[in-house]
GROMACS .gro file of C-alpha atoms in nm:
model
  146
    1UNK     CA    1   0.000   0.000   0.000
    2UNK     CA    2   0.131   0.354  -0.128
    3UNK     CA    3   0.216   0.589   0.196
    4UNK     CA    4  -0.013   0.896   0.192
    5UNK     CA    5   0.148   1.250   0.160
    6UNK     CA    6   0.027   1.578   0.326
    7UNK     CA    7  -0.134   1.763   0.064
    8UNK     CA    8   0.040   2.085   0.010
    9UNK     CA    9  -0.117   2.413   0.120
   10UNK     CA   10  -0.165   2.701  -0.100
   11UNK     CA   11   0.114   2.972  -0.117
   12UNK     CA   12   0.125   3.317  -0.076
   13UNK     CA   13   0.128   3.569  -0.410
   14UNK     CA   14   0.461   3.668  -0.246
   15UNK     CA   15   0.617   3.354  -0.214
   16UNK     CA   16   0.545   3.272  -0.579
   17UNK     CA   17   0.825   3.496  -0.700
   18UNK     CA   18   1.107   3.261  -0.562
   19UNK     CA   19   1.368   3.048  -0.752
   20UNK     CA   20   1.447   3.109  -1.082
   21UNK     CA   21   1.182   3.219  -1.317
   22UNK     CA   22   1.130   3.020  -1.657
   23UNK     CA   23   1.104   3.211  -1.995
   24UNK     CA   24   0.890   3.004  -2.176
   25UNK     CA   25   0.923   3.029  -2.591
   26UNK     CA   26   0.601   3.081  -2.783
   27UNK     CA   27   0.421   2.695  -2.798
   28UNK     CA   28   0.590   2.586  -2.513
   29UNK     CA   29   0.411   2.411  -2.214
   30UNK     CA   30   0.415   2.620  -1.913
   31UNK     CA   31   0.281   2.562  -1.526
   32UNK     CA   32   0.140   2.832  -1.384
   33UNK     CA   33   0.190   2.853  -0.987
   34UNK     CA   34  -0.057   3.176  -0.943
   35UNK     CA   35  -0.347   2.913  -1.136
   36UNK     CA   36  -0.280   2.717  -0.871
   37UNK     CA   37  -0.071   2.520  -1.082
   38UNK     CA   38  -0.245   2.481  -1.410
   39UNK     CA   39  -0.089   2.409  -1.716
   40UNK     CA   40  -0.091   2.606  -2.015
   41UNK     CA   41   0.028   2.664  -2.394
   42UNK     CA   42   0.194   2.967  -2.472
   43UNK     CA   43   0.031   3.191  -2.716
   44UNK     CA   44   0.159   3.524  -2.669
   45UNK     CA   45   0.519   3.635  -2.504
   46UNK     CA   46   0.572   3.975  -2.331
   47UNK     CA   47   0.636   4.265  -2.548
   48UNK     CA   48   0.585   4.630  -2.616
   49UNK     CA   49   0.236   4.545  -2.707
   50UNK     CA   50   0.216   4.318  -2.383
   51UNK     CA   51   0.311   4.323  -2.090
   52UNK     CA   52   0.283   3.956  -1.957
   53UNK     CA   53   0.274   3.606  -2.116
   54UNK     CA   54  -0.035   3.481  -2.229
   55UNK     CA   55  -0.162   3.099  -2.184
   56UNK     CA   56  -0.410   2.894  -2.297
   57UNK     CA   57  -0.537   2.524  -2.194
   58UNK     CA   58  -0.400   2.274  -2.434
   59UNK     CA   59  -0.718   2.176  -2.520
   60UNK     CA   60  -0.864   2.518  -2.593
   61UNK     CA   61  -1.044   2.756  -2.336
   62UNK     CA   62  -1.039   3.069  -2.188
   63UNK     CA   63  -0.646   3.209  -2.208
   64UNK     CA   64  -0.486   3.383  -1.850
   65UNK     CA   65  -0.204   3.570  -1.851
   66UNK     CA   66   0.105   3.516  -1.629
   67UNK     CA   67   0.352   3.767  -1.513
   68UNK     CA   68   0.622   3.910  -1.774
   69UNK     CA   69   0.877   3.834  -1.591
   70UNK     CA   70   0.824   3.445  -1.574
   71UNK     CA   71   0.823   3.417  -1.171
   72UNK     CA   72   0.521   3.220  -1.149
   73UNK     CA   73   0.583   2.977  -1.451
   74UNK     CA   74   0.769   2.683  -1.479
   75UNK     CA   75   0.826   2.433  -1.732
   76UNK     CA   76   0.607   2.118  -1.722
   77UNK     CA   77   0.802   1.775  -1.671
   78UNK     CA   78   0.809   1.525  -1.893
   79UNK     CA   79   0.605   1.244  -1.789
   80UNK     CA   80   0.785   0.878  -1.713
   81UNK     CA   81   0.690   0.568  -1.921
   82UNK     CA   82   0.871   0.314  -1.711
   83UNK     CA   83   1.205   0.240  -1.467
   84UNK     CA   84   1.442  -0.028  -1.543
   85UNK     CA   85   1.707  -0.165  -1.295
   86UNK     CA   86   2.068  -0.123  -1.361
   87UNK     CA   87   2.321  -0.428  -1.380
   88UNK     CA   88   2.487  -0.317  -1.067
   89UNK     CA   89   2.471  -0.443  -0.721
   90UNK     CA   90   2.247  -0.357  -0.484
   91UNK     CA   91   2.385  -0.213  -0.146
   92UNK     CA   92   2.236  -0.205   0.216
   93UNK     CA   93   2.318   0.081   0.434
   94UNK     CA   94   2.261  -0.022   0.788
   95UNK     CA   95   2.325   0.297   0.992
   96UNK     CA   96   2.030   0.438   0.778
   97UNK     CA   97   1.854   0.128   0.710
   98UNK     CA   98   1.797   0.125   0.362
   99UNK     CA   99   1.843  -0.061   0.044
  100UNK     CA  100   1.937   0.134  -0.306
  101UNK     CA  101   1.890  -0.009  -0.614
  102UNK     CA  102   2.085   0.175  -0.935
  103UNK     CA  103   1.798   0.227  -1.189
  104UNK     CA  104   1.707   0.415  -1.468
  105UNK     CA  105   1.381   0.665  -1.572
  106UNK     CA  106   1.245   0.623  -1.921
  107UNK     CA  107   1.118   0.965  -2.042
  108UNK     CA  108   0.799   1.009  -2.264
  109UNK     CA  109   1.011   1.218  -2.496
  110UNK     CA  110   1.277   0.906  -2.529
  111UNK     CA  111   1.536   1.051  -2.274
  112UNK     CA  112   1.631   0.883  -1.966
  113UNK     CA  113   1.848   0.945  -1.663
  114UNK     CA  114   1.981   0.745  -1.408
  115UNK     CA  115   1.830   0.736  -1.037
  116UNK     CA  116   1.811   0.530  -0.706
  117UNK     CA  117   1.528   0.343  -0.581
  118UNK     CA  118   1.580   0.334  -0.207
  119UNK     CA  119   1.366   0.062   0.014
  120UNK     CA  120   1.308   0.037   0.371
  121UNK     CA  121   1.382  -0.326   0.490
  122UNK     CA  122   0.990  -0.377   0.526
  123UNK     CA  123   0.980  -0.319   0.151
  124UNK     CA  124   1.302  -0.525   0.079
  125UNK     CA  125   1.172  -0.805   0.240
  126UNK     CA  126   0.810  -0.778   0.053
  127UNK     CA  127   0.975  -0.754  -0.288
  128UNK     CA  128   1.168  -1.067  -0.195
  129UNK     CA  129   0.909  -1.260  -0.151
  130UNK     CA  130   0.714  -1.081  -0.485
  131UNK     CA  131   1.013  -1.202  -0.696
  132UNK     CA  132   1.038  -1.565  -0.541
  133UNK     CA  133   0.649  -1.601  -0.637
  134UNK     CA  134   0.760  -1.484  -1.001
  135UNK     CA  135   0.986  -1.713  -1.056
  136UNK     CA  136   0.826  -1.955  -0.962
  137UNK     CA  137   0.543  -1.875  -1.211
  138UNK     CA  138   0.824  -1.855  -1.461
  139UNK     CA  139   0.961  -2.187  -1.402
  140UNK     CA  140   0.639  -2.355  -1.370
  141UNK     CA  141   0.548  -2.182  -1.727
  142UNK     CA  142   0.859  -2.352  -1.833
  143UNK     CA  143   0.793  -2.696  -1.738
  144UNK     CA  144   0.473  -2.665  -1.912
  145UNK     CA  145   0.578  -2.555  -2.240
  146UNK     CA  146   0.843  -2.847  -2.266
   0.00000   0.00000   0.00000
């Protein structure tokens, strides 16, 4: 069962102006923190006819407008397909209690990176016995196709 996260509470106006703002090109996806997050296409950049950004649903609607100087945008991720392990060996840290697993994160777009799925020994030991019940599905799906 997934552990439940604290859902995050709204943020100030103010607060919306930190970290580095994202200049977003004309087409480009853009995440808009003062919509409380909501995702938009650019369709118009700031210039001397306009003084903000202006964004639009990607599948049509009513287009907002977003501060000029890009504070409250950020670029949308790129969603993951799927994570593969790495052929490396797995290590167990027992001052912090924790296994790490080298993998790496497929990318919608076709790029990946490399990562490390950490597990509590709870989790180690369920995954154990997940895999042992796989193979031996596997090898009885053997025996029965000889």
């Amino acid at each position: 069962m997934a552990e439940q996260t604290s859902k995050q509470l709204p943020t100030q106006s103010k607060d919306l102006i930190a970290g580095t703002p994202f200049h977003p090109r004309l087409g480009d996806l853009a995440l808009d923190l003062a919509k409380e997050g909501r995702i938009g296409v650019v369709v118009a950049l700031p210039s001397d006819d306009s003084a903000s950004y202006q964004l639009r649903a990607p599948g049509g609607g009513v287009d907002w407008r977003a501060r000029s100087d890009g504070a409250t945008l950020r670029p949308v991720p790129v969603p993951v397909t799927h994570v593969t392990p790495m052929r490396r060996d797995a290590v167990y840290d027992h001052r912090a209690q924790q296994a790490a697993i080298a993998v790496t994160v497929h990318y919608e777009d076709g790029g990946s990176c490399e990562a490390m799925l950490v597990l509590t020994p709870a989790q180690v030991e369920l995954y154990h016995t997940q895999l042992e019940r796989l193979l031996g599905a596997r090898e009885s799906a053997r025996e029965r196709g000889r």
